[in-house]
PDB file of C-alpha atoms in Angstrom:
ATOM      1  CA  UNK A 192     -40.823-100.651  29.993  1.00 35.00           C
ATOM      2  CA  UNK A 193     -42.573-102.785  27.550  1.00 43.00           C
ATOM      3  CA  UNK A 194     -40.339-106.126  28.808  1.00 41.00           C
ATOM      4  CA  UNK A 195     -41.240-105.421  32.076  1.00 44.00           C
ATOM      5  CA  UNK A 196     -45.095-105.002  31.512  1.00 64.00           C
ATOM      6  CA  UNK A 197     -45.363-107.909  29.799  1.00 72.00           C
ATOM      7  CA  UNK A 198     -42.580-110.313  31.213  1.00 72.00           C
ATOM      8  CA  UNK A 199     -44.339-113.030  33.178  1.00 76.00           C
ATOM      9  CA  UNK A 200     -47.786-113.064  31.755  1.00 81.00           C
ATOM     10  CA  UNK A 201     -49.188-115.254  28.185  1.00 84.00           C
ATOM     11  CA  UNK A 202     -48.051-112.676  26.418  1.00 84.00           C
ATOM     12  CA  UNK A 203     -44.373-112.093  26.889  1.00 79.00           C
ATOM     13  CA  UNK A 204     -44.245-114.215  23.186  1.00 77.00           C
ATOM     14  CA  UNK A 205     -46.535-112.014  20.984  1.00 80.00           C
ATOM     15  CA  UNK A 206     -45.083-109.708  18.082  1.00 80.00           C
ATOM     16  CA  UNK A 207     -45.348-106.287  18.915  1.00 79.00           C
ATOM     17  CA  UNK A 208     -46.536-104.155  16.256  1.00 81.00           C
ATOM     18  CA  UNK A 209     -46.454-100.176  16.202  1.00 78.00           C
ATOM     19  CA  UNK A 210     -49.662 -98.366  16.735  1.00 80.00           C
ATOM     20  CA  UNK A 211     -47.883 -94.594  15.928  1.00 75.00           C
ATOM     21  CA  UNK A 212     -46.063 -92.396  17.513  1.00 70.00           C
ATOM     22  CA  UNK A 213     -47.990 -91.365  20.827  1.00 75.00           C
ATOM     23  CA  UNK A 214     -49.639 -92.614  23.611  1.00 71.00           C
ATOM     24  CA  UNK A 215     -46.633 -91.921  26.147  1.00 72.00           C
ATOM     25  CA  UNK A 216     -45.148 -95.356  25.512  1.00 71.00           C
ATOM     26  CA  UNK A 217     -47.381 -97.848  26.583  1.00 78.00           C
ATOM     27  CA  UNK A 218     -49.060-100.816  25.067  1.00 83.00           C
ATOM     28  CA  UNK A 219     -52.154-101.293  23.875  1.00 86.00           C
ATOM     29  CA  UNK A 220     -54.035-104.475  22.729  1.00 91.00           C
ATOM     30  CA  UNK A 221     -56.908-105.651  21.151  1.00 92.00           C
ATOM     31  CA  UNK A 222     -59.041-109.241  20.719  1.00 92.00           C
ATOM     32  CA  UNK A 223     -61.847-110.669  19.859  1.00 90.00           C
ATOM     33  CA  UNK A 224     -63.119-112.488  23.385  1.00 90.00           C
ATOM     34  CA  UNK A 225     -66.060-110.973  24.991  1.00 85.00           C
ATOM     35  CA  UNK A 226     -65.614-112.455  28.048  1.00 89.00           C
ATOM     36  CA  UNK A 227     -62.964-110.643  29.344  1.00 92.00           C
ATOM     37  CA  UNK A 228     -63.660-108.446  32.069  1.00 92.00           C
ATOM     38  CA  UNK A 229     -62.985-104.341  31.514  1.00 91.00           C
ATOM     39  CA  UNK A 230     -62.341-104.605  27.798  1.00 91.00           C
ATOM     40  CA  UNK A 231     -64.189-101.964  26.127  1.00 91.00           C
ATOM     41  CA  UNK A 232     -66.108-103.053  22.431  1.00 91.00           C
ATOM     42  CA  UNK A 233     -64.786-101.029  19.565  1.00 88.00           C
ATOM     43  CA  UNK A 234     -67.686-100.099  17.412  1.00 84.00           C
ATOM     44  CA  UNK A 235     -69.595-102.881  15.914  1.00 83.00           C
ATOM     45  CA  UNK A 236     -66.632-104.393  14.862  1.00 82.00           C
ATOM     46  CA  UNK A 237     -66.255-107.350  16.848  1.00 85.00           C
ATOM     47  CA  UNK A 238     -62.796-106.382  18.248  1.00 91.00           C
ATOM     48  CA  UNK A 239     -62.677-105.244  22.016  1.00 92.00           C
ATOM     49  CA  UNK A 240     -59.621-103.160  23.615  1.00 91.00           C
ATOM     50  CA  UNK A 241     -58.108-103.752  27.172  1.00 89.00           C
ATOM     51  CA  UNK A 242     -58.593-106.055  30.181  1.00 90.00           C
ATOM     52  CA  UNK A 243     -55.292-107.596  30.565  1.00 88.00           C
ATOM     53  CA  UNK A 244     -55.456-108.996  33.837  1.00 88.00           C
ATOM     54  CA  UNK A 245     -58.922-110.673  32.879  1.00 92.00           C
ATOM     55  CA  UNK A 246     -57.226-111.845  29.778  1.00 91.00           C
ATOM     56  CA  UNK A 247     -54.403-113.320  31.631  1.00 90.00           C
ATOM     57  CA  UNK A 248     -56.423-115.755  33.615  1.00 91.00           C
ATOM     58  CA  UNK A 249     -59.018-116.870  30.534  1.00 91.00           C
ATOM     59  CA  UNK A 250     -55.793-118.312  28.835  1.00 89.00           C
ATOM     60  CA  UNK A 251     -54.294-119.820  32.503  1.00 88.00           C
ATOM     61  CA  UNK A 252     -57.853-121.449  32.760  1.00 89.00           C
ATOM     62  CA  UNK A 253     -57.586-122.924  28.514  1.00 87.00           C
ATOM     63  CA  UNK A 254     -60.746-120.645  27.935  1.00 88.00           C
ATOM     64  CA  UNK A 255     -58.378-117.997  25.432  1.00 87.00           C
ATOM     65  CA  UNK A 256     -55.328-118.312  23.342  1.00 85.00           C
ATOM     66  CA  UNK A 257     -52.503-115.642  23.513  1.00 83.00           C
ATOM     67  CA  UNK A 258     -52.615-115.517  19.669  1.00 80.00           C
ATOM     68  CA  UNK A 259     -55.502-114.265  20.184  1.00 86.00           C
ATOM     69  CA  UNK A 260     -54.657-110.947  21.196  1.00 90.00           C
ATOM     70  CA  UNK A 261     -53.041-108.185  19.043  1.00 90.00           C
ATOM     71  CA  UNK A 262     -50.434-106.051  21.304  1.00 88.00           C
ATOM     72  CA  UNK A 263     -49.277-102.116  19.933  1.00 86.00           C
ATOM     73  CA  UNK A 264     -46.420 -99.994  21.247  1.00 81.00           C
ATOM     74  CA  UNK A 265     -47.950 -96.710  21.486  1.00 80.00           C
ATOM     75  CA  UNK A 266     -50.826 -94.874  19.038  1.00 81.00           C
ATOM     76  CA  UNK A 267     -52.318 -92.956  16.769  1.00 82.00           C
ATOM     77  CA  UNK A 268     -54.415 -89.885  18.208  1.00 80.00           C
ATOM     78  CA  UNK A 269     -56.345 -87.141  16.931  1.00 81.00           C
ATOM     79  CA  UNK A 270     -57.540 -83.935  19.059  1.00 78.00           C
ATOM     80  CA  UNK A 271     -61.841 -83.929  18.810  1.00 81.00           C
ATOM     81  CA  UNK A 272     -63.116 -83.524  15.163  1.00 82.00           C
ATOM     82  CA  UNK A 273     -59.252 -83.835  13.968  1.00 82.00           C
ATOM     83  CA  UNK A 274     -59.649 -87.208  12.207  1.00 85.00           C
ATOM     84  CA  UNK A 275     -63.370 -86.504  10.615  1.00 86.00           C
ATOM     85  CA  UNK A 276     -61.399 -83.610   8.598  1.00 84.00           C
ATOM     86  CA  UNK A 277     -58.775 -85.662   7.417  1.00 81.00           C
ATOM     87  CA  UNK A 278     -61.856 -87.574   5.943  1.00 83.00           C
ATOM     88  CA  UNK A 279     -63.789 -84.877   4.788  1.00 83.00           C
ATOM     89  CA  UNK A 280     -60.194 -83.728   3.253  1.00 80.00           C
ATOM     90  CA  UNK A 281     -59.528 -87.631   1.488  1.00 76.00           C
ATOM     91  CA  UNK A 282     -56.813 -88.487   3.421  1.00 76.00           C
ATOM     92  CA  UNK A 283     -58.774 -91.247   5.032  1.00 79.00           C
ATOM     93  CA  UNK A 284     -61.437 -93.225   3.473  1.00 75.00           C
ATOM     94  CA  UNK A 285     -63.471 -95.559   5.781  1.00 77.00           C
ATOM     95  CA  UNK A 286     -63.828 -98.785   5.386  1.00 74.00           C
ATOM     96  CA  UNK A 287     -64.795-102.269   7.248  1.00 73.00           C
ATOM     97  CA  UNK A 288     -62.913-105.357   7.073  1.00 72.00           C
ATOM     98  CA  UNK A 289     -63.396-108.776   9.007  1.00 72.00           C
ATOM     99  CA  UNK A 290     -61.747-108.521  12.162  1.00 74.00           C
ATOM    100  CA  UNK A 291     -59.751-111.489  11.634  1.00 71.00           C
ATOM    101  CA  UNK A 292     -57.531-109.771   9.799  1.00 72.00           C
ATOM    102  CA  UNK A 293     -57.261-106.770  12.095  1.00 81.00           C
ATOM    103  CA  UNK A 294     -55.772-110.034  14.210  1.00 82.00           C
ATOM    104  CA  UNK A 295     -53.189-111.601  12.348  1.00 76.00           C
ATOM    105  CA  UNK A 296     -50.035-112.066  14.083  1.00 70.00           C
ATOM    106  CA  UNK A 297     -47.748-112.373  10.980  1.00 58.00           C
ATOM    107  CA  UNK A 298     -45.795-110.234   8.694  1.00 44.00           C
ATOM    108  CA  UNK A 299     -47.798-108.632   5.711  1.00 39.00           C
ATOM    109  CA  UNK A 300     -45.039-109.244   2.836  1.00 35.00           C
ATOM    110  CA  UNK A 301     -44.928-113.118   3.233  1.00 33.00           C
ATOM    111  CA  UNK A 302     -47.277-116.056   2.418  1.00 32.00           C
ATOM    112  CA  UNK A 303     -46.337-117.293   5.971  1.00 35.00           C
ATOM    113  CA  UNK A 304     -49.428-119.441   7.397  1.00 35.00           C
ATOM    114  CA  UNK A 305     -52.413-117.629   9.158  1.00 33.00           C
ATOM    115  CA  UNK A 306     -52.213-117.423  13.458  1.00 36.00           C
ATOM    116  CA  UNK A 307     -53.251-119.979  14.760  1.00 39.00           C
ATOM    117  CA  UNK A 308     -56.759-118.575  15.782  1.00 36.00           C
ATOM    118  CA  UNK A 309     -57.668-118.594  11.678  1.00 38.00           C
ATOM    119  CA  UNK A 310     -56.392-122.040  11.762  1.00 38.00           C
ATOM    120  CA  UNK A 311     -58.552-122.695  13.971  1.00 39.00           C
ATOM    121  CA  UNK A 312     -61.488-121.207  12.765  1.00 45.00           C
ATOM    122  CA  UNK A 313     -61.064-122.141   9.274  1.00 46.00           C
ATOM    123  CA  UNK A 314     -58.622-125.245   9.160  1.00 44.00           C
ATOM    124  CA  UNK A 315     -58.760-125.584   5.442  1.00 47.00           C
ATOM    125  CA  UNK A 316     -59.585-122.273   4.327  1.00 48.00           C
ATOM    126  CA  UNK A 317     -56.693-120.169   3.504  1.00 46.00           C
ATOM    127  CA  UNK A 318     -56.932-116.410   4.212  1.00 44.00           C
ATOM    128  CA  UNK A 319     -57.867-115.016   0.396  1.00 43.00           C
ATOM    129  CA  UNK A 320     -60.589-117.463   0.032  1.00 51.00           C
ATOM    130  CA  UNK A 321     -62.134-116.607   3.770  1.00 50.00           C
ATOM    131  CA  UNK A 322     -61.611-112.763   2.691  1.00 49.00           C
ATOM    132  CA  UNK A 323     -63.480-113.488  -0.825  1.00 50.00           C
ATOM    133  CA  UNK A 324     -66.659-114.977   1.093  1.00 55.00           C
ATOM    134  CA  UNK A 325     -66.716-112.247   3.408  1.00 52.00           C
ATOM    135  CA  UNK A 326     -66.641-109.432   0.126  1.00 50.00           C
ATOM    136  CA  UNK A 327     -69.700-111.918  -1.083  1.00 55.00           C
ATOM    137  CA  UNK A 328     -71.506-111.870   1.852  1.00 57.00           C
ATOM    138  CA  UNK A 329     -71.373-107.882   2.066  1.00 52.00           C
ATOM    139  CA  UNK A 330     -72.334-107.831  -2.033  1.00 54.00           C
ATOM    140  CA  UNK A 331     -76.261-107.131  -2.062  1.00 57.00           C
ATOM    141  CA  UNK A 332     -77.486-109.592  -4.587  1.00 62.00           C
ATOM    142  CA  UNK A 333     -77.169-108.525  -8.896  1.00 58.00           C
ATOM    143  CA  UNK A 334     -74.111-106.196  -8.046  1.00 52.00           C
ATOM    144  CA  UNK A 335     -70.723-106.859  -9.225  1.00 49.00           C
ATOM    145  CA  UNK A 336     -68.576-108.720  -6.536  1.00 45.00           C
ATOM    146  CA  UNK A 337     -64.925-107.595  -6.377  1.00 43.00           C
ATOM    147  CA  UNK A 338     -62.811-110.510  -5.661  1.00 42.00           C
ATOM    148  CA  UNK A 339     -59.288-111.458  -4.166  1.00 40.00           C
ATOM    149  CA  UNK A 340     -56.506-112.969  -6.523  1.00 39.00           C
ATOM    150  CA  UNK A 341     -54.166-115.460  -5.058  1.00 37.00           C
ATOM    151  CA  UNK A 342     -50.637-116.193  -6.762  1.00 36.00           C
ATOM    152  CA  UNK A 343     -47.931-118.348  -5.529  1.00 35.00           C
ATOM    153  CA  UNK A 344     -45.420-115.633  -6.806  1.00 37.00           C
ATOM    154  CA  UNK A 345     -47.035-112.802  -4.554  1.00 40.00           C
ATOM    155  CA  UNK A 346     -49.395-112.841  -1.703  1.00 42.00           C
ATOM    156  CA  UNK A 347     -53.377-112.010  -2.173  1.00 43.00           C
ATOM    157  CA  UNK A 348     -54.009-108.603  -3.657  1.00 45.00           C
ATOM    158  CA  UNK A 349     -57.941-107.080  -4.097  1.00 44.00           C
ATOM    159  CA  UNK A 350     -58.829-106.237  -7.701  1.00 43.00           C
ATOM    160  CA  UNK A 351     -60.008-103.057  -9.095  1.00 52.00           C
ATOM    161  CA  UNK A 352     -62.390-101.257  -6.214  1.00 62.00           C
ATOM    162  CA  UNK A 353     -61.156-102.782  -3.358  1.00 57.00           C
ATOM    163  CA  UNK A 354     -57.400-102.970  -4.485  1.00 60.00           C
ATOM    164  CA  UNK A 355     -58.318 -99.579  -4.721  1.00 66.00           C
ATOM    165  CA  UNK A 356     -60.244 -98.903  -1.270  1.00 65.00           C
ATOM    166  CA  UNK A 357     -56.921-100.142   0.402  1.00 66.00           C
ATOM    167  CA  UNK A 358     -53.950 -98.790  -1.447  1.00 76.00           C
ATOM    168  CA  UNK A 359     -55.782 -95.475  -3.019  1.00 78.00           C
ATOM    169  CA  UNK A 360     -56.043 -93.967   0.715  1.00 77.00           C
ATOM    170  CA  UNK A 361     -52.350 -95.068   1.739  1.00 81.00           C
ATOM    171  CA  UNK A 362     -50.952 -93.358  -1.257  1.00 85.00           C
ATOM    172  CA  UNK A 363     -52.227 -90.237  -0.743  1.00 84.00           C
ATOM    173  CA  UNK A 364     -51.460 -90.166   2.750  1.00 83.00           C
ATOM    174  CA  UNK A 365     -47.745 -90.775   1.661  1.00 88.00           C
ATOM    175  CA  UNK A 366     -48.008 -87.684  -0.058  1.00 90.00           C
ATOM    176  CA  UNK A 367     -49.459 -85.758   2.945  1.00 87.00           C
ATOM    177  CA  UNK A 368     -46.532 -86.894   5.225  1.00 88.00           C
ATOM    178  CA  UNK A 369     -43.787 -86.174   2.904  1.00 90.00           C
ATOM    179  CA  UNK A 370     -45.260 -82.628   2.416  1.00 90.00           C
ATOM    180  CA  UNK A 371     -45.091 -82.320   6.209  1.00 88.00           C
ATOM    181  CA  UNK A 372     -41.591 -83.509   6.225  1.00 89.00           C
ATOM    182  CA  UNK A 373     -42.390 -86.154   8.346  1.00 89.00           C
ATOM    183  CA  UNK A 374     -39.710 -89.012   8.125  1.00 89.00           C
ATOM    184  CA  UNK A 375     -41.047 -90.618  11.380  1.00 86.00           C
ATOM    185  CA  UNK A 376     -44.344 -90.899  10.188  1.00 84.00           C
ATOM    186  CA  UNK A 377     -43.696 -92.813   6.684  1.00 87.00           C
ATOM    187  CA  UNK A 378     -41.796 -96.000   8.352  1.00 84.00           C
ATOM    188  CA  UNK A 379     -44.893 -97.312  10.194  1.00 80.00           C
ATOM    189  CA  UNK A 380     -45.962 -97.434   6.343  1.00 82.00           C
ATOM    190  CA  UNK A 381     -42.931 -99.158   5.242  1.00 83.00           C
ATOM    191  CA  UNK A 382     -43.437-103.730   5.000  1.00 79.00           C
ATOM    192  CA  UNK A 383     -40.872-105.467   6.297  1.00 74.00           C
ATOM    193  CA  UNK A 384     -37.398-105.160   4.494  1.00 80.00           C
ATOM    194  CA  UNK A 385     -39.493-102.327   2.511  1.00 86.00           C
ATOM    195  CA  UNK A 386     -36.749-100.984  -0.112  1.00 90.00           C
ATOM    196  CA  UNK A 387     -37.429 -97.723  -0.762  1.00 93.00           C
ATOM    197  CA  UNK A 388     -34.644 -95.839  -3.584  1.00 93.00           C
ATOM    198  CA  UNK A 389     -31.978 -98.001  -2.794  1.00 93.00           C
ATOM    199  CA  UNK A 390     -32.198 -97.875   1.487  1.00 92.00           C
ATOM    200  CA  UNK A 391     -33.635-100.944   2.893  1.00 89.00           C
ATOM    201  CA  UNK A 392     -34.709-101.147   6.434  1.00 83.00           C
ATOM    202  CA  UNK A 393     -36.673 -98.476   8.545  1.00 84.00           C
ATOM    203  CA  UNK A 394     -33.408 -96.770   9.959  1.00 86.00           C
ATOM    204  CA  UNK A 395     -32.207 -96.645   5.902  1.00 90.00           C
ATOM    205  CA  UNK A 396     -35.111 -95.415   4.501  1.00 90.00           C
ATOM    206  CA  UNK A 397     -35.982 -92.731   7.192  1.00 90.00           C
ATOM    207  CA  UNK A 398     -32.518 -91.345   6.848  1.00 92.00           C
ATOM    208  CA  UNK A 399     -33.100 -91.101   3.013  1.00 93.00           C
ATOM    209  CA  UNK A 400     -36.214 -89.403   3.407  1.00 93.00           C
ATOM    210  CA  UNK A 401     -34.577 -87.131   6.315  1.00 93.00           C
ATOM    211  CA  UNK A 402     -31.819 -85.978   3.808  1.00 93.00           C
ATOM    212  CA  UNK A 403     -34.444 -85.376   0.733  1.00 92.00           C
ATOM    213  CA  UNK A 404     -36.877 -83.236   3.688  1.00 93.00           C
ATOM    214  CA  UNK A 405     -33.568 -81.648   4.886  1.00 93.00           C
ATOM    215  CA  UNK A 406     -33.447 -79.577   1.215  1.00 92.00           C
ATOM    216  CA  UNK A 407     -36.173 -77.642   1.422  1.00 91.00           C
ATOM    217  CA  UNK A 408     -37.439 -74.699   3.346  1.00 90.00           C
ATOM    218  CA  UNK A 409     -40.580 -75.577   2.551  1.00 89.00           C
ATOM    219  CA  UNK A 410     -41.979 -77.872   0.100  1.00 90.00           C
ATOM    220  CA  UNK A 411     -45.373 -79.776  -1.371  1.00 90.00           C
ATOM    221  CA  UNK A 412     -45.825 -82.947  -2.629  1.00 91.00           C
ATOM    222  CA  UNK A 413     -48.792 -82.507  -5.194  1.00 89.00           C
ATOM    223  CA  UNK A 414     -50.301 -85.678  -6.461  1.00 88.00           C
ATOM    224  CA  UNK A 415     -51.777 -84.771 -10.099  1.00 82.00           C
ATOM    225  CA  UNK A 416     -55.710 -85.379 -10.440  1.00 73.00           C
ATOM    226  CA  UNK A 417     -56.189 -89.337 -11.340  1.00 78.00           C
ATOM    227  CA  UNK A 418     -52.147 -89.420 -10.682  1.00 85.00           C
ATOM    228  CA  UNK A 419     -52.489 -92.667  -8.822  1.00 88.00           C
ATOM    229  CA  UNK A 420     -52.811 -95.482 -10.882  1.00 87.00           C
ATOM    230  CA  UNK A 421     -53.215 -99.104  -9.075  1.00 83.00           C
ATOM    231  CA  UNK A 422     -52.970-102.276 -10.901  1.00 81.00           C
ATOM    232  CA  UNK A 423     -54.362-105.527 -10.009  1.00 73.00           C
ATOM    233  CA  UNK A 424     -50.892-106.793  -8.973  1.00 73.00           C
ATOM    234  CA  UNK A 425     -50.096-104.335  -6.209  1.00 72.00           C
ATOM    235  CA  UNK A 426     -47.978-101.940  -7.970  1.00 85.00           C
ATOM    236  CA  UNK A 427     -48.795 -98.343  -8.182  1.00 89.00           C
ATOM    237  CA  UNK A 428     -47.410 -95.667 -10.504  1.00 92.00           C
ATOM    238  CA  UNK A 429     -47.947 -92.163  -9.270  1.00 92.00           C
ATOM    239  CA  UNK A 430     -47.883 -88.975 -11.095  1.00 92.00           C
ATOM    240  CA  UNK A 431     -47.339 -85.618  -8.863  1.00 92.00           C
ATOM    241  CA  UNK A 432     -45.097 -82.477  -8.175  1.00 91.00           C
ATOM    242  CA  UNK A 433     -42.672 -81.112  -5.996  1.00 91.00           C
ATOM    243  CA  UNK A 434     -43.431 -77.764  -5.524  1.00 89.00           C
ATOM    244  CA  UNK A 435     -41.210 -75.765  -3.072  1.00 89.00           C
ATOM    245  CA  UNK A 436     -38.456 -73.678  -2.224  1.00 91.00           C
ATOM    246  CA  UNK A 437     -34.593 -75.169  -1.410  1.00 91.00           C
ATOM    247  CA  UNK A 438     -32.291 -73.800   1.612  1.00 91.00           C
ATOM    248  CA  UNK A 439     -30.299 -72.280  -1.059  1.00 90.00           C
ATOM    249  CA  UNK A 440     -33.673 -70.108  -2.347  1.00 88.00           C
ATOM    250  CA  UNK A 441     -33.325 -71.934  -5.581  1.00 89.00           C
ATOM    251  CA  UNK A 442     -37.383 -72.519  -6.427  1.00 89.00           C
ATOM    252  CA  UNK A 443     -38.471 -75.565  -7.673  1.00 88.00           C
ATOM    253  CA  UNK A 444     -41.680 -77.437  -9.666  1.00 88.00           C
ATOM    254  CA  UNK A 445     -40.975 -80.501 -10.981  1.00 89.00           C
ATOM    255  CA  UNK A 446     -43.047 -83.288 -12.088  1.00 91.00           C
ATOM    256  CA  UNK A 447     -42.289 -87.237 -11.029  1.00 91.00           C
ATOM    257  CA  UNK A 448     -43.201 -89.938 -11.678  1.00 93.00           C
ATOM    258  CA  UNK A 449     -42.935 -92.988  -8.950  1.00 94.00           C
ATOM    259  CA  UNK A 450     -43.730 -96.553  -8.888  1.00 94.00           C
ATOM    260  CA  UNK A 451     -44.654 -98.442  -5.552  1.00 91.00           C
ATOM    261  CA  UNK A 452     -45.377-102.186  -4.773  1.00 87.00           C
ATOM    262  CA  UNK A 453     -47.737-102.427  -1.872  1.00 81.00           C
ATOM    263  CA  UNK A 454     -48.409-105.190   0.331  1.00 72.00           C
ATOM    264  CA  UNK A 455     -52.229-106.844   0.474  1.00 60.00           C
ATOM    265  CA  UNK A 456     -52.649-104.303   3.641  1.00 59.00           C
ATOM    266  CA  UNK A 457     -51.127-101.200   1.791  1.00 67.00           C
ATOM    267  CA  UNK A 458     -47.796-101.048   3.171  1.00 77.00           C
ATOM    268  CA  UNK A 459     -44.936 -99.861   0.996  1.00 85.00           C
ATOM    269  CA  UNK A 460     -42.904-102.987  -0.052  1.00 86.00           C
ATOM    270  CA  UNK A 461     -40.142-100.710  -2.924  1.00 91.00           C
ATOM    271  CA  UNK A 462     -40.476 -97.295  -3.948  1.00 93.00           C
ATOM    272  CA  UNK A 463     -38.511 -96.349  -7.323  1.00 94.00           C
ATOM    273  CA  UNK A 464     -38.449 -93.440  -9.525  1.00 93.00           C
ATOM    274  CA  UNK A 465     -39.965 -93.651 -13.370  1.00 91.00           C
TER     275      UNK A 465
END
């Protein structure tokens, strides 16, 4: 279904990245070209959704680029006042980011070269230094500006609040999804080649989680107050519980400790115990 919607048109080339696990299998897509005809703005974000055929024919006409546009198999959805909960709850914290980034056509994990459209834009300006002026520009004058670090052993991470902003959120919602026993839901987390306990590889690491979920009759993953402590390089060490009851009845409340290395966009690059 997917080869066949796309086959033939500017985009048959483009990654396809997962958007979650609904939307009845189609594709999705967003960009940052206003001119194209029954796209749809998202918020005040700069990023429009939709308008394929229009899209099609800026890029046959050299008015677009196909890098330009961000495809997704499927979605995430929430049922009306669903996802303002989950807020009001912490599982979500809101935040804005330039759209470029929202864009990139690459894998998270690597130090691979921007898409071409940031090339573009900003030929000599790598991608931590463009992110930097945009957290300076947002920084109302006399406050303290949280910067991005770049290393040549590890891509950009943020420092301190917005390290924070980025990872703090994901952690928890790992939490949340392992107390639902949701295996499915934790690999659009997972980086590329993510090794998580040993099992590297979505397939490998769902299974793993599939076979720890697969113990209990019920079960909570309880993240201890302050239990999430991010450092400037990406890793996280996490403090929480398991609090449940096995198949066999046996009850059990132990405390864990875990230690993740995230990516620059919070995706789970190894998971290990402490």
């Amino acid at each position: 279904f997917v080869t066949v919607q796309l086959q033939g048109t500017p985009f048959e080339d483009n990654p396809l990245f997962r958007g979650g696990s609904m939307g009845n299998d189609r594709i999705c897509f967003i960009h940052d070209v206003a001119g194209v005809q029954g796209s749809q703005p998202i918020g005040d974000s700069g990023l429009r959704m939709g308008g394929l055929e229009s899209a099609s024919q800026l890029i046959a006409n050299g008015e677009a680029h196909g890098e330009q546009f961000k495809f997704f198999f499927n979605q995430c959805e929430w049922v009306p006042g669903a996802l303002e909960r989950e807020c009001e709850q912490g599982l979500w914290r809101v935040g804005k980011v330039p759209h470029e980034l929202c864009l990139r056509q690459v894998a998270s994990q690597s130090d691979r070269p921007m898409d071409a459209k940031l090339k573009r834009k900003t030929p000599d300006v790598p991608l931590w230094a463009m992110m930097n002026a945009e957290i300076k520009a947002r920084t109302p004058p006399g406050e303290e500006r949280e910067v991005v670090e770049r290393s040549a052993e590890r891509p950009p991470v943020f420092m301190n609040a917005q390290k924070k902003m980025f990872t703090t959120m994901v952690i928890e919602r790992i939490y949340a999804l392992r107390s639902e026993r949701d295996a499915v839901g934790l690999v659009p987390l997972l980086d590329t080649g993510a090794d998580v306990y040993g099992a590297v590889g979505n397939d490998a690491v769902q299974a793993l989680f599939e076979e720890e979920f697969d113990q209990y009759e019920e079960v909570t993953y309880l993240v201890n107050d302050s239990g999430i402590d991010v450092e400037d390089d990406g890793t996280v060490v996490v403090d929480f519980v398991v609090w449940g009851t096995k198949k066999d009845g046996t009850s059990v409340a132990e405390n864990r400790r875990e230690q993740f290395t995230m990516s620059l966009y919070g995706m789970i690059r190894t998971l290990k115990a402490l």
